[in-house]
Amino acid sequence: MPDTGERVGYARCSLDKQGLAAQREILLSLDAPEDRIYLDHGLTATNRDRPGLAQALAAVRFGDTLLVPKLDRLARSVGVFLLPLL
């Protein structure tokens, strides 16, 4: 199946003193457009109120690809986010 959708990126760091630059660079290297990268800074995976993740999931449409630099940046319990995006 050809890659016909857009790429949507999501990055998160849990501590205020951590930066998102390395994760953003990974997403950009995977061809995620700058305006389609959503970020959460200073929020842990246990925090259910993550506006960047909510925006990223809202931006994903049929055929799109959600890019996350590391799976643990998405969630501690990945099963929670195995939503039918198709």
PDB file of N, CA and C in Angstrom:
ATOM      1  N   MET A   1       0.843  -1.184   0.000  1.00  0.00           N
ATOM      2  CA  MET A   1       0.000   0.000   0.000  1.00  0.00           C
ATOM      3  C   MET A   1       0.887   1.246   0.000  1.00  0.00           C
ATOM      4  N   PRO A   2       0.697   2.151  -0.933  1.00  0.00           N
ATOM      5  CA  PRO A   2       1.518   3.361  -0.988  1.00  0.00           C
ATOM      6  C   PRO A   2       1.211   4.306   0.168  1.00  0.00           C
ATOM      7  N   ASP A   3       2.210   5.065   0.547  1.00  0.00           N
ATOM      8  CA  ASP A   3       2.076   6.053   1.611  1.00  0.00           C
ATOM      9  C   ASP A   3       1.405   7.283   1.019  1.00  0.00           C
ATOM     10  N   THR A   4       0.085   7.408   1.234  1.00  0.00           N
ATOM     11  CA  THR A   4      -0.646   8.522   0.634  1.00  0.00           C
ATOM     12  C   THR A   4      -1.064   9.575   1.642  1.00  0.00           C
ATOM     13  N   GLY A   5      -0.990   9.251   2.920  1.00  0.00           N
ATOM     14  CA  GLY A   5      -1.435  10.183   3.954  1.00  0.00           C
ATOM     15  C   GLY A   5      -0.333  11.130   4.374  1.00  0.00           C
ATOM     16  N   GLU A   6      -0.690  11.965   5.315  1.00  0.00           N
ATOM     17  CA  GLU A   6       0.262  12.914   5.881  1.00  0.00           C
ATOM     18  C   GLU A   6       0.888  12.320   7.134  1.00  0.00           C
ATOM     19  N   ARG A   7       1.959  12.920   7.568  1.00  0.00           N
ATOM     20  CA  ARG A   7       2.635  12.490   8.789  1.00  0.00           C
ATOM     21  C   ARG A   7       2.343  13.498   9.892  1.00  0.00           C
ATOM     22  N   VAL A   8       1.989  12.958  11.037  1.00  0.00           N
ATOM     23  CA  VAL A   8       1.694  13.771  12.211  1.00  0.00           C
ATOM     24  C   VAL A   8       2.661  13.317  13.305  1.00  0.00           C
ATOM     25  N   GLY A   9       3.371  14.254  13.913  1.00  0.00           N
ATOM     26  CA  GLY A   9       4.351  13.909  14.935  1.00  0.00           C
ATOM     27  C   GLY A   9       3.897  14.302  16.323  1.00  0.00           C
ATOM     28  N   TYR A  10       4.336  13.504  17.308  1.00  0.00           N
ATOM     29  CA  TYR A  10       4.062  13.820  18.707  1.00  0.00           C
ATOM     30  C   TYR A  10       5.320  13.580  19.521  1.00  0.00           C
ATOM     31  N   ALA A  11       5.653  14.533  20.391  1.00  0.00           N
ATOM     32  CA  ALA A  11       6.814  14.413  21.278  1.00  0.00           C
ATOM     33  C   ALA A  11       6.419  14.907  22.658  1.00  0.00           C
ATOM     34  N   ARG A  12       7.044  14.281  23.679  1.00  0.00           N
ATOM     35  CA  ARG A  12       6.749  14.664  25.051  1.00  0.00           C
ATOM     36  C   ARG A  12       8.004  14.506  25.901  1.00  0.00           C
ATOM     37  N   CYS A  13       8.199  15.437  26.803  1.00  0.00           N
ATOM     38  CA  CYS A  13       9.218  15.268  27.846  1.00  0.00           C
ATOM     39  C   CYS A  13       8.530  15.527  29.177  1.00  0.00           C
ATOM     40  N   SER A  14       8.929  14.748  30.182  1.00  0.00           N
ATOM     41  CA  SER A  14       8.207  14.807  31.444  1.00  0.00           C
ATOM     42  C   SER A  14       8.728  15.845  32.426  1.00  0.00           C
ATOM     43  N   LEU A  15       9.952  16.267  32.262  1.00  0.00           N
ATOM     44  CA  LEU A  15      10.514  17.244  33.195  1.00  0.00           C
ATOM     45  C   LEU A  15      10.717  18.584  32.497  1.00  0.00           C
ATOM     46  N   ASP A  16      10.472  19.656  33.236  1.00  0.00           N
ATOM     47  CA  ASP A  16      10.649  20.993  32.668  1.00  0.00           C
ATOM     48  C   ASP A  16      12.079  21.236  32.212  1.00  0.00           C
ATOM     49  N   LYS A  17      13.062  20.614  32.892  1.00  0.00           N
ATOM     50  CA  LYS A  17      14.457  20.855  32.535  1.00  0.00           C
ATOM     51  C   LYS A  17      14.904  20.048  31.314  1.00  0.00           C
ATOM     52  N   GLN A  18      14.084  19.106  30.870  1.00  0.00           N
ATOM     53  CA  GLN A  18      14.405  18.346  29.657  1.00  0.00           C
ATOM     54  C   GLN A  18      13.965  19.143  28.442  1.00  0.00           C
ATOM     55  N   GLY A  19      14.596  18.874  27.330  1.00  0.00           N
ATOM     56  CA  GLY A  19      14.244  19.560  26.098  1.00  0.00           C
ATOM     57  C   GLY A  19      13.603  18.627  25.089  1.00  0.00           C
ATOM     58  N   LEU A  20      12.945  19.225  24.127  1.00  0.00           N
ATOM     59  CA  LEU A  20      12.281  18.470  23.077  1.00  0.00           C
ATOM     60  C   LEU A  20      13.035  18.520  21.756  1.00  0.00           C
ATOM     61  N   ALA A  21      14.191  19.181  21.727  1.00  0.00           N
ATOM     62  CA  ALA A  21      14.916  19.388  20.467  1.00  0.00           C
ATOM     63  C   ALA A  21      15.288  18.076  19.785  1.00  0.00           C
ATOM     64  N   ALA A  22      15.803  17.102  20.521  1.00  0.00           N
ATOM     65  CA  ALA A  22      16.218  15.836  19.909  1.00  0.00           C
ATOM     66  C   ALA A  22      15.021  15.089  19.330  1.00  0.00           C
ATOM     67  N   GLN A  23      13.913  15.062  20.064  1.00  0.00           N
ATOM     68  CA  GLN A  23      12.712  14.394  19.554  1.00  0.00           C
ATOM     69  C   GLN A  23      12.160  15.111  18.321  1.00  0.00           C
ATOM     70  N   ARG A  24      12.178  16.430  18.358  1.00  0.00           N
ATOM     71  CA  ARG A  24      11.696  17.207  17.203  1.00  0.00           C
ATOM     72  C   ARG A  24      12.560  16.928  15.971  1.00  0.00           C
ATOM     73  N   GLU A  25      13.867  16.844  16.155  1.00  0.00           N
ATOM     74  CA  GLU A  25      14.767  16.546  15.034  1.00  0.00           C
ATOM     75  C   GLU A  25      14.475  15.179  14.438  1.00  0.00           C
ATOM     76  N   ILE A  26      14.185  14.201  15.293  1.00  0.00           N
ATOM     77  CA  ILE A  26      13.827  12.865  14.794  1.00  0.00           C
ATOM     78  C   ILE A  26      12.558  12.947  13.959  1.00  0.00           C
ATOM     79  N   LEU A  27      11.560  13.642  14.460  1.00  0.00           N
ATOM     80  CA  LEU A  27      10.298  13.768  13.719  1.00  0.00           C
ATOM     81  C   LEU A  27      10.500  14.488  12.390  1.00  0.00           C
ATOM     82  N   LEU A  28      11.303  15.545  12.391  1.00  0.00           N
ATOM     83  CA  LEU A  28      11.587  16.257  11.145  1.00  0.00           C
ATOM     84  C   LEU A  28      12.336  15.362  10.166  1.00  0.00           C
ATOM     85  N   SER A  29      13.255  14.526  10.663  1.00  0.00           N
ATOM     86  CA  SER A  29      14.001  13.621   9.785  1.00  0.00           C
ATOM     87  C   SER A  29      13.100  12.542   9.190  1.00  0.00           C
ATOM     88  N   LEU A  30      11.960  12.313   9.828  1.00  0.00           N
ATOM     89  CA  LEU A  30      10.982  11.345   9.313  1.00  0.00           C
ATOM     90  C   LEU A  30       9.915  12.027   8.453  1.00  0.00           C
ATOM     91  N   ASP A  31      10.217  13.254   8.042  1.00  0.00           N
ATOM     92  CA  ASP A  31       9.356  14.044   7.146  1.00  0.00           C
ATOM     93  C   ASP A  31       8.035  14.493   7.763  1.00  0.00           C
ATOM     94  N   ALA A  32       8.003  14.681   9.059  1.00  0.00           N
ATOM     95  CA  ALA A  32       6.835  15.293   9.687  1.00  0.00           C
ATOM     96  C   ALA A  32       6.962  16.802   9.493  1.00  0.00           C
ATOM     97  N   PRO A  33       5.982  17.444   8.881  1.00  0.00           N
ATOM     98  CA  PRO A  33       6.047  18.894   8.715  1.00  0.00           C
ATOM     99  C   PRO A  33       6.039  19.605  10.065  1.00  0.00           C
ATOM    100  N   GLU A  34       6.764  20.677  10.169  1.00  0.00           N
ATOM    101  CA  GLU A  34       6.875  21.443  11.420  1.00  0.00           C
ATOM    102  C   GLU A  34       5.499  21.775  11.995  1.00  0.00           C
ATOM    103  N   ASP A  35       4.558  22.152  11.135  1.00  0.00           N
ATOM    104  CA  ASP A  35       3.224  22.542  11.620  1.00  0.00           C
ATOM    105  C   ASP A  35       2.344  21.348  11.967  1.00  0.00           C
ATOM    106  N   ARG A  36       2.860  20.128  11.791  1.00  0.00           N
ATOM    107  CA  ARG A  36       2.112  18.915  12.139  1.00  0.00           C
ATOM    108  C   ARG A  36       2.810  18.149  13.276  1.00  0.00           C
ATOM    109  N   ILE A  37       3.663  18.837  14.018  1.00  0.00           N
ATOM    110  CA  ILE A  37       4.321  18.254  15.184  1.00  0.00           C
ATOM    111  C   ILE A  37       3.695  18.874  16.430  1.00  0.00           C
ATOM    112  N   TYR A  38       3.191  18.019  17.304  1.00  0.00           N
ATOM    113  CA  TYR A  38       2.510  18.458  18.518  1.00  0.00           C
ATOM    114  C   TYR A  38       3.352  18.052  19.720  1.00  0.00           C
ATOM    115  N   LEU A  39       3.413  18.938  20.713  1.00  0.00           N
ATOM    116  CA  LEU A  39       4.337  18.758  21.828  1.00  0.00           C
ATOM    117  C   LEU A  39       3.648  18.892  23.174  1.00  0.00           C
ATOM    118  N   ASP A  40       4.147  18.115  24.129  1.00  0.00           N
ATOM    119  CA  ASP A  40       3.789  18.284  25.531  1.00  0.00           C
ATOM    120  C   ASP A  40       5.094  18.399  26.297  1.00  0.00           C
ATOM    121  N   HIS A  41       5.234  19.441  27.086  1.00  0.00           N
ATOM    122  CA  HIS A  41       6.471  19.692  27.826  1.00  0.00           C
ATOM    123  C   HIS A  41       6.156  19.746  29.314  1.00  0.00           C
ATOM    124  N   GLY A  42       6.881  18.959  30.093  1.00  0.00           N
ATOM    125  CA  GLY A  42       6.686  18.961  31.536  1.00  0.00           C
ATOM    126  C   GLY A  42       5.500  18.136  31.989  1.00  0.00           C
ATOM    127  N   LEU A  43       5.062  17.182  31.158  1.00  0.00           N
ATOM    128  CA  LEU A  43       3.919  16.341  31.513  1.00  0.00           C
ATOM    129  C   LEU A  43       4.334  14.877  31.505  1.00  0.00           C
ATOM    130  N   THR A  44       3.975  14.147  32.545  1.00  0.00           N
ATOM    131  CA  THR A  44       4.306  12.725  32.607  1.00  0.00           C
ATOM    132  C   THR A  44       3.288  11.915  31.823  1.00  0.00           C
ATOM    133  N   ALA A  45       3.649  10.665  31.528  1.00  0.00           N
ATOM    134  CA  ALA A  45       2.745   9.778  30.794  1.00  0.00           C
ATOM    135  C   ALA A  45       1.506   9.430  31.612  1.00  0.00           C
ATOM    136  N   THR A  46       1.590   9.560  32.938  1.00  0.00           N
ATOM    137  CA  THR A  46       0.427   9.260  33.773  1.00  0.00           C
ATOM    138  C   THR A  46      -0.574  10.409  33.787  1.00  0.00           C
ATOM    139  N   ASN A  47      -0.173  11.579  33.326  1.00  0.00           N
ATOM    140  CA  ASN A  47      -1.068  12.729  33.247  1.00  0.00           C
ATOM    141  C   ASN A  47      -2.012  12.530  32.066  1.00  0.00           C
ATOM    142  N   ARG A  48      -3.281  12.388  32.352  1.00  0.00           N
ATOM    143  CA  ARG A  48      -4.267  12.144  31.283  1.00  0.00           C
ATOM    144  C   ARG A  48      -4.588  13.416  30.485  1.00  0.00           C
ATOM    145  N   ASP A  49      -4.299  14.574  31.040  1.00  0.00           N
ATOM    146  CA  ASP A  49      -4.573  15.829  30.352  1.00  0.00           C
ATOM    147  C   ASP A  49      -3.316  16.281  29.629  1.00  0.00           C
ATOM    148  N   ARG A  50      -3.137  15.766  28.409  1.00  0.00           N
ATOM    149  CA  ARG A  50      -1.984  16.142  27.594  1.00  0.00           C
ATOM    150  C   ARG A  50      -2.498  16.799  26.321  1.00  0.00           C
ATOM    151  N   PRO A  51      -2.536  18.118  26.281  1.00  0.00           N
ATOM    152  CA  PRO A  51      -3.108  18.828  25.145  1.00  0.00           C
ATOM    153  C   PRO A  51      -2.406  18.521  23.819  1.00  0.00           C
ATOM    154  N   GLY A  52      -1.092  18.367  23.842  1.00  0.00           N
ATOM    155  CA  GLY A  52      -0.370  18.068  22.601  1.00  0.00           C
ATOM    156  C   GLY A  52      -0.787  16.735  22.011  1.00  0.00           C
ATOM    157  N   LEU A  53      -0.945  15.739  22.860  1.00  0.00           N
ATOM    158  CA  LEU A  53      -1.391  14.424  22.387  1.00  0.00           C
ATOM    159  C   LEU A  53      -2.815  14.499  21.858  1.00  0.00           C
ATOM    160  N   ALA A  54      -3.670  15.212  22.556  1.00  0.00           N
ATOM    161  CA  ALA A  54      -5.054  15.376  22.098  1.00  0.00           C
ATOM    162  C   ALA A  54      -5.092  16.046  20.718  1.00  0.00           C
ATOM    163  N   GLN A  55      -4.245  17.054  20.522  1.00  0.00           N
ATOM    164  CA  GLN A  55      -4.194  17.735  19.226  1.00  0.00           C
ATOM    165  C   GLN A  55      -3.658  16.809  18.142  1.00  0.00           C
ATOM    166  N   ALA A  56      -2.632  16.030  18.465  1.00  0.00           N
ATOM    167  CA  ALA A  56      -2.062  15.099  17.488  1.00  0.00           C
ATOM    168  C   ALA A  56      -3.092  14.059  17.073  1.00  0.00           C
ATOM    169  N   LEU A  57      -3.788  13.473  18.044  1.00  0.00           N
ATOM    170  CA  LEU A  57      -4.794  12.466  17.717  1.00  0.00           C
ATOM    171  C   LEU A  57      -5.952  13.064  16.925  1.00  0.00           C
ATOM    172  N   ALA A  58      -6.312  14.308  17.228  1.00  0.00           N
ATOM    173  CA  ALA A  58      -7.378  14.977  16.478  1.00  0.00           C
ATOM    174  C   ALA A  58      -6.954  15.289  15.047  1.00  0.00           C
ATOM    175  N   ALA A  59      -5.649  15.469  14.832  1.00  0.00           N
ATOM    176  CA  ALA A  59      -5.139  15.812  13.499  1.00  0.00           C
ATOM    177  C   ALA A  59      -4.996  14.595  12.586  1.00  0.00           C
ATOM    178  N   VAL A  60      -4.916  13.396  13.161  1.00  0.00           N
ATOM    179  CA  VAL A  60      -4.721  12.181  12.365  1.00  0.00           C
ATOM    180  C   VAL A  60      -6.024  11.811  11.660  1.00  0.00           C
ATOM    181  N   ARG A  61      -5.912  11.585  10.366  1.00  0.00           N
ATOM    182  CA  ARG A  61      -7.051  11.181   9.536  1.00  0.00           C
ATOM    183  C   ARG A  61      -6.746   9.841   8.881  1.00  0.00           C
ATOM    184  N   PHE A  62      -7.732   9.272   8.259  1.00  0.00           N
ATOM    185  CA  PHE A  62      -7.571   8.006   7.541  1.00  0.00           C
ATOM    186  C   PHE A  62      -6.376   8.092   6.594  1.00  0.00           C
ATOM    187  N   GLY A  63      -5.483   7.134   6.687  1.00  0.00           N
ATOM    188  CA  GLY A  63      -4.316   7.081   5.822  1.00  0.00           C
ATOM    189  C   GLY A  63      -3.100   7.824   6.338  1.00  0.00           C
ATOM    190  N   ASP A  64      -3.267   8.627   7.394  1.00  0.00           N
ATOM    191  CA  ASP A  64      -2.139   9.354   7.981  1.00  0.00           C
ATOM    192  C   ASP A  64      -1.288   8.421   8.835  1.00  0.00           C
ATOM    193  N   THR A  65      -0.091   8.872   9.169  1.00  0.00           N
ATOM    194  CA  THR A  65       0.811   8.129  10.032  1.00  0.00           C
ATOM    195  C   THR A  65       1.146   8.987  11.242  1.00  0.00           C
ATOM    196  N   LEU A  66       0.922   8.444  12.441  1.00  0.00           N
ATOM    197  CA  LEU A  66       1.307   9.132  13.676  1.00  0.00           C
ATOM    198  C   LEU A  66       2.718   8.696  14.023  1.00  0.00           C
ATOM    199  N   LEU A  67       3.638   9.659  14.078  1.00  0.00           N
ATOM    200  CA  LEU A  67       5.034   9.389  14.379  1.00  0.00           C
ATOM    201  C   LEU A  67       5.343   9.793  15.812  1.00  0.00           C
ATOM    202  N   VAL A  68       6.014   8.896  16.544  1.00  0.00           N
ATOM    203  CA  VAL A  68       6.441   9.158  17.913  1.00  0.00           C
ATOM    204  C   VAL A  68       7.888   8.697  18.008  1.00  0.00           C
ATOM    205  N   PRO A  69       8.818   9.563  18.443  1.00  0.00           N
ATOM    206  CA  PRO A  69      10.237   9.189  18.473  1.00  0.00           C
ATOM    207  C   PRO A  69      10.528   7.920  19.277  1.00  0.00           C
ATOM    208  N   LYS A  70       9.855   7.754  20.404  1.00  0.00           N
ATOM    209  CA  LYS A  70      10.007   6.560  21.235  1.00  0.00           C
ATOM    210  C   LYS A  70       8.620   6.220  21.776  1.00  0.00           C
ATOM    211  N   LEU A  71       8.305   4.938  21.810  1.00  0.00           N
ATOM    212  CA  LEU A  71       6.974   4.529  22.231  1.00  0.00           C
ATOM    213  C   LEU A  71       6.640   4.989  23.646  1.00  0.00           C
ATOM    214  N   ASP A  72       7.631   5.058  24.519  1.00  0.00           N
ATOM    215  CA  ASP A  72       7.354   5.501  25.886  1.00  0.00           C
ATOM    216  C   ASP A  72       6.993   6.983  25.968  1.00  0.00           C
ATOM    217  N   ARG A  73       7.194   7.735  24.898  1.00  0.00           N
ATOM    218  CA  ARG A  73       6.766   9.136  24.862  1.00  0.00           C
ATOM    219  C   ARG A  73       5.261   9.229  24.652  1.00  0.00           C
ATOM    220  N   LEU A  74       4.675   8.170  24.113  1.00  0.00           N
ATOM    221  CA  LEU A  74       3.240   8.148  23.863  1.00  0.00           C
ATOM    222  C   LEU A  74       2.468   7.801  25.129  1.00  0.00           C
ATOM    223  N   ALA A  75       2.867   6.707  25.782  1.00  0.00           N
ATOM    224  CA  ALA A  75       2.123   6.267  26.959  1.00  0.00           C
ATOM    225  C   ALA A  75       2.875   5.187  27.712  1.00  0.00           C
ATOM    226  N   ARG A  76       2.582   5.084  28.987  1.00  0.00           N
ATOM    227  CA  ARG A  76       3.121   3.965  29.766  1.00  0.00           C
ATOM    228  C   ARG A  76       2.375   2.691  29.407  1.00  0.00           C
ATOM    229  N   SER A  77       1.099   2.797  29.214  1.00  0.00           N
ATOM    230  CA  SER A  77       0.265   1.661  28.839  1.00  0.00           C
ATOM    231  C   SER A  77      -0.216   1.895  27.415  1.00  0.00           C
ATOM    232  N   VAL A  78       0.497   1.345  26.470  1.00  0.00           N
ATOM    233  CA  VAL A  78       0.202   1.603  25.056  1.00  0.00           C
ATOM    234  C   VAL A  78      -1.170   1.084  24.679  1.00  0.00           C
ATOM    235  N   GLY A  79      -1.640   0.037  25.329  1.00  0.00           N
ATOM    236  CA  GLY A  79      -2.951  -0.512  25.016  1.00  0.00           C
ATOM    237  C   GLY A  79      -4.071   0.506  25.087  1.00  0.00           C
ATOM    238  N   VAL A  80      -3.917   1.495  25.952  1.00  0.00           N
ATOM    239  CA  VAL A  80      -4.921   2.549  26.089  1.00  0.00           C
ATOM    240  C   VAL A  80      -5.074   3.328  24.794  1.00  0.00           C
ATOM    241  N   PHE A  81      -4.001   3.432  24.020  1.00  0.00           N
ATOM    242  CA  PHE A  81      -4.016   4.258  22.824  1.00  0.00           C
ATOM    243  C   PHE A  81      -4.113   3.461  21.532  1.00  0.00           C
ATOM    244  N   LEU A  82      -4.435   2.184  21.611  1.00  0.00           N
ATOM    245  CA  LEU A  82      -4.630   1.407  20.399  1.00  0.00           C
ATOM    246  C   LEU A  82      -6.042   1.637  19.886  1.00  0.00           C
ATOM    247  N   LEU A  83      -6.253   2.830  19.388  1.00  0.00           N
ATOM    248  CA  LEU A  83      -7.555   3.237  18.894  1.00  0.00           C
ATOM    249  C   LEU A  83      -7.643   2.969  17.389  1.00  0.00           C
ATOM    250  N   PRO A  84      -8.807   2.630  16.908  1.00  0.00           N
ATOM    251  CA  PRO A  84      -8.943   2.448  15.454  1.00  0.00           C
ATOM    252  C   PRO A  84      -8.892   3.804  14.767  1.00  0.00           C
ATOM    253  N   LEU A  85      -7.751   4.117  14.166  1.00  0.00           N
ATOM    254  CA  LEU A  85      -7.601   5.399  13.476  1.00  0.00           C
ATOM    255  C   LEU A  85      -7.977   5.294  12.010  1.00  0.00           C
ATOM    256  N   LEU A  86      -8.297   4.111  11.553  1.00  0.00           N
ATOM    257  CA  LEU A  86      -8.636   3.922  10.139  1.00  0.00           C
ATOM    258  C   LEU A  86     -10.108   4.021   9.902  1.00  0.00           C
TER     259      LEU A  86
END
